[in-house]
Amino acid sequence: MSIDPKRLRKAYEQLKADAEAGGYHLNPDESWTLGLIEGILTNEDRYGYGSCPCRLATGEKMEDLDIICPCDYRDPDLNDWGACYCALYVSSEVLAGKRPLQSVVERRPTTREKAADRPLPASGIRLWRCKVCGYLCAREHAPDVCPICKAKQDRFEAFVLPPDALPGP
Amino acid sequence: MSIDPKRLRKAYEQLKADAEAGGYHLNPDESWTLGLIEGILTNEDRYGYGSCPCRLATGEKMEDLDIICPCDYRDPDLNDWGACYCALYVSSEVLAGKRPLQSVVERRPTTREKAADRPLPASGIRLWRCKVCGYLCAREHAPDVCPICKAKQDRFEAFVLPPDALPGP
Amino acid sequence: MSIDPKRLRKAYEQLKADAEAGGYHLNPDESWTLGLIEGILTNEDRYGYGSCPCRLATGEKMEDLDIICPCDYRDPDLNDWGACYCALYVSSEVLAGKRPLQSVVERRPTTREKAADRPLPASGIRLWRCKVCGYLCAREHAPDVCPICKAKQDRFEAFVLPPDALPGP
């Protein structure tokens, strides 16, 4: 179960570079972060995919797709709490010490909730546009910083795609 | 008011790396560029946000949102003039010496112009799609290079989002 | 016709860094890759644009826009074959040795096919959304990894933009 230190260090460096390039930040507490990445690599070896080290995986990839790190909940959690569920990723406010790290309430739906059909929002799909470079993304809140030009969250404007832009196969 | 040289150098390196990663270029005249970045950092200390070093800030962040560097006018200016208003950013043509640096006419609307309601274009929102990698952005002209795959401007095609894709809150 | 080794090395390093930053991978066989890049640079000197080293260019840029490297066919080829036509770029599966390198069938339309009008798909434009970070792109298949957050292909969901999102000038 123990992860080779060289592999762990390499994974850390890669994850950190990818995070920064995309406008994300790893938790600056390196030993905390290394411990979490060790958990991800352990899951990778055990299940064949790097699921979240702070959640119990089923071992069925299709069941766990939403908690493969980075999980589907990271970005809303960064927005609402300043960190992801594990505090592997932190927002730039937390990184700058302008906001304290706090516990994150689990937002992952239970199996029962997932089983219930979740219809598409009748109001359409929320698009965010960076007013500086025109970057577009579809998510609940604008990103912390624009991954392309690094403009901050308050430089984004929202659009709504009409609901007849239906999900396709 | 003077900026610590280490802080200035670090800001320069970060800005340069971010620029290149996103398909932008800082002015290769390093002393010019350092002078501008010093101005941005001075504004950061004075106002709490790094507004454009070549324009007068009001000190009210919401008033100056459009001139926090990179400003809302950088990308159209890069397209039309080959440089931003300050010549902090230059286009790849200018960088390669294929186009001379020239003065940029201020396109920022005056307070009076901003006060007038600017309705959404009835013709819809202009989308650009990179034919190589599918990157999408919403802006007046296609970017100088694709920030994802670095394909050049002439590899983009335009689409128009119908006007019923309304801006949402 | 021979390319200066320093220029070749510099082009290789730049291309590799750009590829990795955008979620792409150069062929790890360095001598193969260097040979292809030498071909691209030779074309750059000969024609003024770096067309694909494995295809015959006309010398008319507008005719060859689709085969300037990275070509318009790279990403569908990466998806279907695990490599581009030249095997300059390979998918992450091929890189990890989970899929063999194989020959790629040319998908570039012939001149005659190109001359025939290709109407817009009546079904609209296929959009892919990364469920992790909200990245949007318009292409046939989801990318190998998300260029922003590096989530894998199976984390993307498809939408269809209605066909009245017409291509604009």
Short mmCIF file of C-alpha atoms in Angstrom, two decimals:
data_model
loop_
_atom_site.label_atom_id
_atom_site.label_comp_id
_atom_site.label_asym_id
_atom_site.label_seq_id
_atom_site.Cartn_x
_atom_site.Cartn_y
_atom_site.Cartn_z
CA MET A 1 0.00 0.00 0.00
CA SER A 2 2.87 2.38 0.51
CA ILE A 3 3.69 4.58 -2.44
CA ASP A 4 7.20 4.95 -3.78
CA PRO A 5 8.48 8.40 -2.68
CA LYS A 6 9.79 9.25 -6.16
CA ARG A 7 6.42 8.45 -7.73
CA LEU A 8 4.67 10.51 -5.08
CA ARG A 9 6.97 13.49 -5.60
CA LYS A 10 6.53 13.31 -9.37
CA ALA A 11 2.74 13.13 -9.04
CA TYR A 12 2.83 16.12 -6.70
CA GLU A 13 4.91 18.23 -9.06
CA GLN A 14 2.70 17.36 -12.03
CA LEU A 15 -0.52 18.07 -10.16
CA LYS A 16 0.83 21.36 -8.87
CA ALA A 17 1.95 22.49 -12.33
CA ASP A 18 -1.39 21.48 -13.88
CA ALA A 19 -3.28 23.25 -11.10
CA GLU A 20 -1.40 26.53 -11.47
CA ALA A 21 -1.62 26.45 -15.26
CA GLY A 22 -5.41 26.16 -15.04
CA GLY A 23 -5.90 28.80 -12.37
CA TYR A 24 -6.18 26.35 -9.46
CA HIS A 25 -4.02 26.00 -6.35
CA LEU A 26 -2.96 23.01 -4.29
CA ASN A 27 -3.08 23.40 -0.52
CA PRO A 28 0.24 25.04 0.41
CA ASP A 29 0.58 22.72 3.44
CA GLU A 30 2.85 20.31 1.60
CA SER A 31 2.70 17.40 4.03
CA TRP A 32 -1.12 17.53 4.02
CA THR A 33 -1.15 17.64 0.25
CA LEU A 34 1.35 14.81 -0.12
CA GLY A 35 -0.76 12.66 2.20
CA LEU A 36 -3.83 13.21 0.02
CA ILE A 37 -1.96 12.50 -3.20
CA GLU A 38 -0.64 9.30 -1.62
CA GLY A 39 -4.28 8.35 -1.05
CA ILE A 40 -5.17 9.08 -4.68
CA LEU A 41 -2.28 6.95 -5.95
CA THR A 42 -3.25 4.15 -3.57
CA ASN A 43 -6.78 4.25 -5.00
CA GLU A 44 -5.31 4.26 -8.51
CA ASP A 45 -3.45 1.04 -7.71
CA ARG A 46 -6.39 -0.53 -5.91
CA TYR A 47 -9.26 0.36 -8.21
CA GLY A 48 -7.61 1.40 -11.43
CA TYR A 49 -8.70 5.04 -11.04
CA GLY A 50 -7.62 7.81 -8.70
CA SER A 51 -10.74 8.43 -6.69
CA CYS A 52 -11.01 11.00 -3.92
CA PRO A 53 -8.93 10.02 -0.88
CA CYS A 54 -11.59 11.36 1.51
CA ARG A 55 -14.52 9.36 0.19
CA LEU A 56 -15.30 5.67 0.04
CA ALA A 57 -15.11 4.31 -3.49
CA THR A 58 -17.24 1.39 -4.66
CA GLY A 59 -14.60 -0.05 -6.97
CA GLU A 60 -17.03 0.33 -9.87
CA LYS A 61 -15.58 3.07 -12.06
CA MET A 62 -18.89 4.15 -13.57
CA GLU A 63 -20.34 4.56 -10.06
CA ASP A 64 -17.37 6.62 -8.93
CA LEU A 65 -16.79 8.76 -12.00
CA ASP A 66 -17.91 11.85 -10.10
CA ILE A 67 -15.32 11.38 -7.35
CA ILE A 68 -12.27 10.71 -9.49
CA CYS A 69 -9.94 13.54 -8.49
CA PRO A 70 -10.50 16.35 -9.43
CA CYS A 71 -14.08 15.50 -8.47
CA ASP A 72 -17.24 17.02 -9.95
CA TYR A 73 -17.72 18.93 -6.69
CA ARG A 74 -14.33 20.63 -6.46
CA ASP A 75 -15.25 23.81 -8.25
CA PRO A 76 -18.55 24.54 -6.50
CA ASP A 77 -16.82 23.77 -3.19
CA LEU A 78 -13.95 26.12 -4.03
CA ASN A 79 -16.52 28.77 -4.73
CA ASP A 80 -18.65 28.25 -1.64
CA TRP A 81 -16.07 27.11 0.93
CA GLY A 82 -12.70 28.16 -0.47
CA ALA A 83 -11.52 24.56 -0.62
CA CYS A 84 -12.52 21.18 -2.00
CA TYR A 85 -13.91 18.46 0.27
CA CYS A 86 -10.39 17.17 1.09
CA ALA A 87 -8.75 20.60 1.11
CA LEU A 88 -6.41 19.33 -1.58
CA TYR A 89 -7.36 22.36 -3.66
CA VAL A 90 -7.84 25.81 -2.17
CA SER A 91 -9.15 29.05 -3.63
CA SER A 92 -6.86 32.01 -4.25
CA GLU A 93 -8.47 33.82 -1.30
CA VAL A 94 -7.59 30.97 1.04
CA LEU A 95 -4.11 30.76 -0.49
CA ALA A 96 -3.60 34.47 0.15
CA GLY A 97 -4.76 34.10 3.76
CA LYS A 98 -7.77 36.35 3.17
CA ARG A 99 -10.22 33.60 4.02
CA PRO A 100 -9.80 30.83 6.62
CA LEU A 101 -9.87 27.16 5.70
CA GLN A 102 -13.11 25.66 6.94
CA SER A 103 -14.86 22.31 6.82
CA VAL A 104 -16.73 21.55 3.64
CA VAL A 105 -20.22 20.10 3.80
CA GLU A 106 -20.52 17.08 1.52
CA ARG A 107 -22.55 17.99 -1.56
CA ARG A 108 -22.27 14.68 -3.36
CA PRO A 109 -25.79 13.30 -3.81
CA THR A 110 -26.56 10.03 -2.08
CA THR A 111 -27.14 6.95 -4.21
CA ARG A 112 -30.85 7.43 -3.75
CA GLU A 113 -30.69 11.04 -4.89
CA LYS A 114 -28.58 10.04 -7.88
CA ALA A 115 -31.08 7.34 -8.82
CA ALA A 116 -33.85 9.92 -9.06
CA ASP A 117 -33.90 11.50 -12.48
CA ARG A 118 -32.42 14.96 -12.44
CA PRO A 119 -34.02 16.80 -15.32
CA LEU A 120 -32.14 19.48 -17.18
CA PRO A 121 -32.73 22.93 -15.75
CA ALA A 122 -35.70 24.34 -17.61
CA SER A 123 -34.02 27.71 -17.44
CA GLY A 124 -31.21 26.57 -19.74
CA ILE A 125 -27.50 26.24 -19.23
CA ARG A 126 -25.53 28.90 -17.39
CA LEU A 127 -22.56 30.14 -19.41
CA TRP A 128 -19.82 32.36 -18.03
CA ARG A 129 -17.81 34.62 -20.30
CA CYS A 130 -14.53 36.25 -19.34
CA LYS A 131 -14.84 39.88 -20.40
CA VAL A 132 -11.08 40.08 -20.85
CA CYS A 133 -10.35 37.20 -23.20
CA GLY A 134 -13.75 35.78 -24.10
CA TYR A 135 -13.21 32.39 -22.43
CA LEU A 136 -16.48 30.51 -22.06
CA CYS A 137 -17.42 27.85 -19.58
CA ALA A 138 -20.66 26.28 -18.39
CA ARG A 139 -20.89 26.01 -14.62
CA GLU A 140 -22.85 27.26 -11.64
CA HIS A 141 -20.48 30.07 -10.65
CA ALA A 142 -17.70 31.80 -12.54
CA PRO A 143 -14.27 30.27 -11.88
CA ASP A 144 -11.94 31.75 -9.25
CA VAL A 145 -9.71 33.07 -12.02
CA CYS A 146 -9.93 32.74 -15.77
CA PRO A 147 -7.84 29.69 -16.73
CA ILE A 148 -6.75 31.44 -19.93
CA CYS A 149 -5.92 35.02 -18.97
CA LYS A 150 -6.01 34.81 -15.14
CA ALA A 151 -8.53 37.65 -14.82
CA LYS A 152 -10.41 37.34 -11.54
CA GLN A 153 -13.93 36.06 -10.92
CA ASP A 154 -15.50 39.51 -10.97
CA ARG A 155 -14.47 39.95 -14.61
CA PHE A 156 -16.93 37.28 -15.77
CA GLU A 157 -20.45 37.86 -17.05
CA ALA A 158 -23.26 35.31 -17.23
CA PHE A 159 -25.34 34.19 -20.19
CA VAL A 160 -28.00 31.56 -20.36
CA LEU A 161 -28.14 29.09 -23.23
CA PRO A 162 -31.74 28.47 -24.20
CA PRO A 163 -33.13 25.16 -22.93
CA ASP A 164 -33.53 23.83 -26.47
CA ALA A 165 -29.76 23.29 -26.50
CA LEU A 166 -30.46 19.75 -25.48
CA PRO A 167 -27.93 17.26 -24.17
CA GLY A 168 -27.06 14.95 -27.00
CA PRO A 169 -25.69 11.44 -27.03
CA MET B 1 5.77 53.93 -3.26
CA SER B 2 8.82 52.13 -4.58
CA ILE B 3 8.38 48.44 -5.18
CA ASP B 4 10.74 45.85 -3.73
CA PRO B 5 12.90 44.53 -6.61
CA LYS B 6 12.35 40.88 -5.64
CA ARG B 7 8.59 41.34 -5.63
CA LEU B 8 8.79 43.09 -9.00
CA ARG B 9 10.92 40.34 -10.52
CA LYS B 10 8.59 37.64 -9.20
CA ALA B 11 5.52 39.45 -10.57
CA TYR B 12 7.27 39.81 -13.93
CA GLU B 13 8.14 36.11 -14.13
CA GLN B 14 4.62 35.05 -13.17
CA LEU B 15 2.98 37.43 -15.63
CA LYS B 16 5.28 36.31 -18.41
CA ALA B 17 4.62 32.61 -17.75
CA ASP B 18 0.86 33.21 -17.59
CA ALA B 19 0.96 35.24 -20.79
CA GLU B 20 2.86 32.62 -22.77
CA ALA B 21 0.71 29.77 -21.46
CA GLY B 22 -2.40 31.56 -22.68
CA GLY B 23 -1.03 32.55 -26.07
CA TYR B 24 -0.16 36.14 -25.11
CA HIS B 25 3.20 37.92 -25.10
CA LEU B 26 4.70 40.57 -22.86
CA ASN B 27 6.59 43.37 -24.56
CA PRO B 28 10.12 42.00 -25.05
CA ASP B 29 11.59 45.37 -23.99
CA GLU B 30 12.20 44.23 -20.43
CA SER B 31 12.87 47.61 -18.85
CA TRP B 32 9.66 49.02 -20.38
CA THR B 33 7.72 46.03 -19.17
CA LEU B 34 9.20 46.17 -15.68
CA GLY B 35 8.27 49.84 -15.43
CA LEU B 36 4.66 49.06 -16.28
CA ILE B 37 4.47 46.17 -13.84
CA GLU B 38 5.89 48.45 -11.16
CA GLY B 39 2.97 50.76 -11.90
CA ILE B 40 0.46 47.92 -11.58
CA LEU B 41 1.92 46.85 -8.23
CA THR B 42 1.88 50.45 -7.03
CA ASN B 43 -1.81 50.65 -7.93
CA GLU B 44 -2.37 47.34 -6.15
CA ASP B 45 -0.90 48.82 -2.97
CA ARG B 46 -2.69 52.13 -3.35
CA TYR B 47 -6.18 51.01 -4.40
CA GLY B 48 -6.28 47.33 -3.55
CA TYR B 49 -6.42 46.30 -7.21
CA GLY B 50 -3.86 46.36 -9.98
CA SER B 51 -5.36 48.81 -12.39
CA CYS B 52 -3.77 49.82 -15.68
CA PRO B 53 -0.59 51.87 -15.14
CA CYS B 54 -1.40 54.12 -18.12
CA ARG B 55 -4.86 55.20 -17.03
CA LEU B 56 -6.18 57.22 -14.10
CA ALA B 57 -8.04 55.04 -11.60
CA THR B 58 -10.90 56.38 -9.50
CA GLY B 59 -10.07 54.26 -6.45
CA GLU B 60 -13.56 52.74 -6.68
CA LYS B 61 -13.04 49.14 -7.71
CA MET B 62 -16.43 48.71 -9.36
CA GLU B 63 -15.78 51.81 -11.48
CA ASP B 64 -12.38 50.54 -12.54
CA LEU B 65 -13.13 46.87 -13.07
CA ASP B 66 -12.63 47.27 -16.82
CA ILE B 67 -9.11 48.65 -16.41
CA ILE B 68 -7.74 46.12 -13.95
CA CYS B 69 -4.82 44.62 -15.86
CA PRO B 70 -5.35 42.71 -18.15
CA CYS B 71 -8.00 45.25 -19.10
CA ASP B 72 -11.18 44.59 -21.06
CA TYR B 73 -9.61 46.40 -24.02
CA ARG B 74 -6.36 44.43 -24.30
CA ASP B 75 -7.56 41.82 -26.72
CA PRO B 76 -9.35 44.10 -29.20
CA ASP B 77 -6.30 46.40 -29.06
CA LEU B 78 -3.93 43.49 -29.71
CA ASN B 79 -6.06 42.64 -32.70
CA ASP B 80 -6.36 46.15 -34.13
CA TRP B 81 -3.05 47.70 -33.11
CA GLY B 82 -0.75 44.81 -32.25
CA ALA B 83 -0.38 45.99 -28.67
CA CYS B 84 -2.46 46.94 -25.66
CA TYR B 85 -2.89 50.58 -24.64
CA CYS B 86 0.30 50.48 -22.50
CA ALA B 87 2.22 48.20 -24.86
CA LEU B 88 2.62 45.82 -21.94
CA TYR B 89 1.21 43.06 -24.16
CA VAL B 90 2.11 42.75 -27.83
CA SER B 91 0.77 40.51 -30.57
CA SER B 92 2.85 37.71 -32.05
CA GLU B 93 3.27 39.74 -35.24
CA VAL B 94 4.78 42.62 -33.29
CA LEU B 95 6.89 40.20 -31.28
CA ALA B 96 8.24 38.67 -34.49
CA GLY B 97 9.05 42.13 -35.88
CA LYS B 98 6.56 41.74 -38.73
CA ARG B 99 4.50 44.70 -37.58
CA PRO B 100 5.76 47.90 -35.97
CA LEU B 101 4.68 49.02 -32.52
CA GLN B 102 2.33 51.97 -32.89
CA SER B 103 0.28 54.19 -30.63
CA VAL B 104 -3.05 52.81 -29.54
CA VAL B 105 -6.13 54.99 -29.66
CA GLU B 106 -8.02 54.79 -26.36
CA ARG B 107 -11.19 52.75 -26.82
CA ARG B 108 -12.38 52.86 -23.24
CA PRO B 109 -15.79 54.52 -23.22
CA THR B 110 -16.08 57.78 -21.30
CA THR B 111 -18.16 57.84 -18.14
CA ARG B 112 -20.98 59.40 -20.12
CA GLU B 113 -20.86 56.65 -22.73
CA LYS B 114 -20.79 53.99 -20.04
CA ALA B 115 -23.80 55.55 -18.35
CA ALA B 116 -25.85 55.13 -21.50
CA ASP B 117 -27.41 51.71 -21.64
CA ARG B 118 -25.63 49.47 -24.06
CA PRO B 119 -28.20 46.94 -25.23
CA LEU B 120 -27.13 43.45 -26.18
CA PRO B 121 -26.35 43.15 -29.87
CA ALA B 122 -29.58 42.15 -31.56
CA SER B 123 -27.53 40.00 -33.87
CA GLY B 124 -26.52 37.69 -31.04
CA ILE B 125 -23.18 36.82 -29.53
CA ARG B 126 -20.16 36.16 -31.72
CA LEU B 127 -18.50 32.85 -30.97
CA TRP B 128 -15.14 31.76 -32.34
CA ARG B 129 -14.26 28.11 -32.72
CA CYS B 130 -10.77 26.80 -33.24
CA LYS B 131 -11.01 24.33 -36.08
CA VAL B 132 -8.05 22.40 -34.70
CA CYS B 133 -9.08 21.69 -31.11
CA GLY B 134 -12.64 23.00 -30.84
CA TYR B 135 -11.83 25.77 -28.33
CA LEU B 136 -14.69 28.24 -28.07
CA CYS B 137 -14.61 31.85 -27.02
CA ALA B 138 -16.96 34.79 -27.30
CA ARG B 139 -15.26 37.96 -28.49
CA GLU B 140 -15.19 40.42 -31.34
CA HIS B 141 -12.23 38.92 -33.23
CA ALA B 142 -10.61 35.51 -33.00
CA PRO B 143 -7.60 35.47 -30.64
CA ASP B 144 -4.07 35.88 -31.96
CA VAL B 145 -3.40 32.20 -31.28
CA CYS B 146 -5.57 29.52 -29.76
CA PRO B 147 -4.79 29.45 -26.03
CA ILE B 148 -5.24 25.68 -25.99
CA CYS B 149 -3.49 24.35 -29.09
CA LYS B 150 -1.63 27.47 -30.30
CA ALA B 151 -3.15 27.32 -33.79
CA LYS B 152 -3.09 30.75 -35.38
CA GLN B 153 -5.93 33.23 -35.81
CA ASP B 154 -6.75 32.09 -39.35
CA ARG B 155 -7.70 28.65 -38.05
CA PHE B 156 -10.78 30.02 -36.27
CA GLU B 157 -14.33 30.10 -37.63
CA ALA B 158 -17.18 32.29 -36.43
CA PHE B 159 -20.62 31.33 -35.19
CA VAL B 160 -23.37 33.51 -33.86
CA LEU B 161 -25.34 32.54 -30.79
CA PRO B 162 -28.97 33.50 -31.25
CA PRO B 163 -30.03 36.64 -29.39
CA ASP B 164 -32.38 34.67 -27.15
CA ALA B 165 -29.29 33.47 -25.26
CA LEU B 166 -29.95 36.24 -22.80
CA PRO B 167 -27.57 37.53 -20.19
CA GLY B 168 -28.56 36.04 -16.87
CA PRO B 169 -27.96 37.23 -13.34
CA MET C 1 17.33 22.72 -46.54
CA SER C 2 18.95 21.40 -43.39
CA ILE C 3 17.71 22.92 -40.18
CA ASP C 4 20.05 24.40 -37.60
CA PRO C 5 20.18 21.95 -34.64
CA LYS C 6 19.66 24.73 -32.07
CA ARG C 7 16.55 25.96 -33.84
CA LEU C 8 15.27 22.40 -34.09
CA ARG C 9 15.85 21.73 -30.40
CA LYS C 10 14.17 25.00 -29.43
CA ALA C 11 11.14 24.24 -31.62
CA TYR C 12 10.95 20.77 -30.08
CA GLU C 13 11.01 22.08 -26.52
CA GLN C 14 8.37 24.72 -27.28
CA LEU C 15 6.08 22.28 -29.05
CA LYS C 16 6.41 19.77 -26.24
CA ALA C 17 5.64 22.34 -23.54
CA ASP C 18 2.64 23.65 -25.51
CA ALA C 19 1.38 20.13 -26.09
CA GLU C 20 1.57 19.12 -22.43
CA ALA C 21 -0.01 22.38 -21.25
CA GLY C 22 -2.99 21.77 -23.52
CA GLY C 23 -3.41 18.09 -22.65
CA TYR C 24 -1.64 16.75 -25.74
CA HIS C 25 1.46 14.58 -26.01
CA LEU C 26 4.29 14.44 -28.52
CA ASN C 27 5.43 10.99 -29.63
CA PRO C 28 7.96 9.91 -26.96
CA ASP C 29 10.25 8.50 -29.68
CA GLU C 30 12.42 11.60 -29.75
CA SER C 31 14.32 10.92 -32.95
CA TRP C 32 11.04 10.28 -34.80
CA THR C 33 9.58 13.45 -33.39
CA LEU C 34 12.65 15.54 -34.19
CA GLY C 35 12.55 14.28 -37.78
CA LEU C 36 8.95 15.41 -38.14
CA ILE C 37 9.62 18.81 -36.61
CA GLU C 38 12.54 19.22 -39.00
CA GLY C 39 10.04 18.65 -41.79
CA ILE C 40 7.67 21.26 -40.41
CA LEU C 41 10.46 23.83 -40.13
CA THR C 42 11.59 23.01 -43.67
CA ASN C 43 8.05 23.64 -44.89
CA GLU C 44 7.99 26.88 -42.89
CA ASP C 45 11.11 28.06 -44.73
CA ARG C 46 9.90 26.84 -48.11
CA TYR C 47 6.26 27.92 -48.07
CA GLY C 48 6.04 30.44 -45.25
CA TYR C 49 3.89 28.16 -43.12
CA GLY C 50 4.61 24.97 -41.24
CA SER C 51 2.46 22.46 -43.07
CA CYS C 52 2.28 18.77 -42.16
CA PRO C 53 5.54 16.96 -42.92
CA CYS C 54 3.66 13.84 -44.11
CA ARG C 55 1.47 15.50 -46.71
CA LEU C 56 2.19 17.31 -49.95
CA ALA C 57 1.57 21.04 -49.66
CA THR C 58 0.48 23.15 -52.63
CA GLY C 59 2.40 26.23 -51.57
CA GLU C 60 -0.87 28.16 -51.52
CA LYS C 61 -1.53 28.93 -47.86
CA MET C 62 -5.30 29.17 -48.20
CA GLU C 63 -5.36 25.75 -49.84
CA ASP C 64 -3.25 24.22 -47.11
CA LEU C 65 -4.73 25.90 -44.04
CA ASP C 66 -6.17 22.60 -42.87
CA ILE C 67 -2.79 20.85 -42.89
CA ILE C 68 -0.74 23.50 -41.07
CA CYS C 69 0.50 21.61 -38.03
CA PRO C 70 -1.43 20.96 -35.77
CA CYS C 71 -3.76 20.01 -38.61
CA ASP C 72 -7.55 20.05 -38.54
CA TYR C 73 -7.49 16.24 -38.45
CA ARG C 74 -5.21 15.72 -35.45
CA ASP C 75 -7.87 15.56 -32.79
CA PRO C 76 -10.30 13.20 -34.54
CA ASP C 77 -7.29 11.01 -35.43
CA LEU C 78 -6.09 11.01 -31.82
CA ASN C 79 -9.55 9.90 -30.82
CA ASP C 80 -10.00 7.20 -33.44
CA TRP C 81 -6.43 5.95 -33.91
CA GLY C 82 -4.50 7.14 -30.87
CA ALA C 83 -2.17 9.22 -33.02
CA CYS C 84 -2.23 11.92 -35.67
CA TYR C 85 -1.52 11.07 -39.31
CA CYS C 86 2.26 11.55 -38.81
CA ALA C 87 2.33 10.09 -35.30
CA LEU C 88 3.80 13.38 -34.13
CA TYR C 89 1.06 13.55 -31.51
CA VAL C 90 -0.13 10.50 -29.60
CA SER C 91 -3.02 9.98 -27.20
CA SER C 92 -2.47 9.38 -23.50
CA GLU C 93 -3.42 5.73 -23.96
CA VAL C 94 -0.72 5.26 -26.56
CA LEU C 95 1.74 7.19 -24.41
CA ALA C 96 0.98 4.90 -21.47
CA GLY C 97 1.48 1.82 -23.63
CA LYS C 98 -2.16 0.75 -23.21
CA ARG C 99 -2.84 1.00 -26.92
CA PRO C 100 -0.46 0.20 -29.79
CA LEU C 101 0.57 2.76 -32.36
CA GLN C 102 -1.14 1.95 -35.64
CA SER C 103 -1.37 3.41 -39.11
CA VAL C 104 -3.82 6.23 -39.54
CA VAL C 105 -6.14 6.27 -42.53
CA GLU C 106 -6.07 9.67 -44.24
CA ARG C 107 -9.29 11.54 -43.49
CA ARG C 108 -8.44 14.76 -45.30
CA PRO C 109 -11.01 15.27 -48.03
CA THR C 110 -9.77 15.27 -51.59
CA THR C 111 -9.86 18.53 -53.53
CA ARG C 112 -13.01 17.33 -55.25
CA GLU C 113 -14.69 16.58 -51.94
CA LYS C 114 -13.66 19.94 -50.57
CA ALA C 115 -15.04 21.68 -53.65
CA ALA C 116 -18.47 20.19 -52.96
CA ASP C 117 -20.42 22.35 -50.55
CA ARG C 118 -20.48 20.88 -47.09
CA PRO C 119 -23.61 22.23 -45.46
CA LEU C 120 -23.75 22.80 -41.73
CA PRO C 121 -25.04 19.77 -39.86
CA ALA C 122 -28.80 20.21 -39.64
CA SER C 123 -28.60 18.66 -36.22
CA GLY C 124 -26.66 21.60 -34.81
CA ILE C 125 -23.21 21.89 -33.34
CA ARG C 126 -21.89 19.32 -30.89
CA LEU C 127 -20.61 20.90 -27.70
CA TRP C 128 -18.66 19.06 -25.03
CA ARG C 129 -18.68 20.23 -21.43
CA CYS C 130 -16.19 19.11 -18.81
CA LYS C 131 -18.25 18.20 -15.76
CA VAL C 132 -15.34 19.08 -13.50
CA CYS C 133 -14.47 22.61 -14.56
CA GLY C 134 -17.13 23.55 -17.09
CA TYR C 135 -14.73 23.86 -20.04
CA LEU C 136 -16.62 23.97 -23.33
CA CYS C 137 -15.46 22.98 -26.78
CA ALA C 138 -17.14 22.23 -30.07
CA ARG C 139 -15.82 19.08 -31.73
CA GLU C 140 -16.85 15.62 -32.81
CA HIS C 141 -15.56 13.75 -29.76
CA ALA C 142 -14.60 14.95 -26.31
CA PRO C 143 -10.87 15.66 -25.97
CA ASP C 144 -8.51 13.04 -24.54
CA VAL C 145 -8.14 15.13 -21.38
CA CYS C 146 -9.61 18.47 -20.43
CA PRO C 147 -7.04 21.11 -21.41
CA ILE C 148 -7.98 23.17 -18.34
CA CYS C 149 -8.30 20.72 -15.45
CA LYS C 150 -6.87 17.53 -17.03
CA ALA C 151 -9.98 15.48 -16.21
CA LYS C 152 -10.22 12.51 -18.59
CA GLN C 153 -12.45 12.05 -21.62
CA ASP C 154 -15.15 10.18 -19.70
CA ARG C 155 -15.81 13.26 -17.55
CA PHE C 156 -17.28 15.17 -20.50
CA GLU C 157 -20.95 15.45 -21.40
CA ALA C 158 -22.40 16.41 -24.78
CA PHE C 159 -24.80 19.18 -25.69
CA VAL C 160 -26.12 20.19 -29.03
CA LEU C 161 -26.34 23.83 -30.04
CA PRO C 162 -29.48 24.40 -32.03
CA PRO C 163 -28.92 24.75 -35.77
CA ASP C 164 -30.07 28.37 -35.77
CA ALA C 165 -26.69 29.26 -34.24
CA LEU C 166 -25.57 30.10 -37.73
CA PRO C 167 -22.00 30.57 -38.85
CA GLY C 168 -21.36 34.28 -39.18
CA PRO C 169 -18.82 36.18 -41.23
#
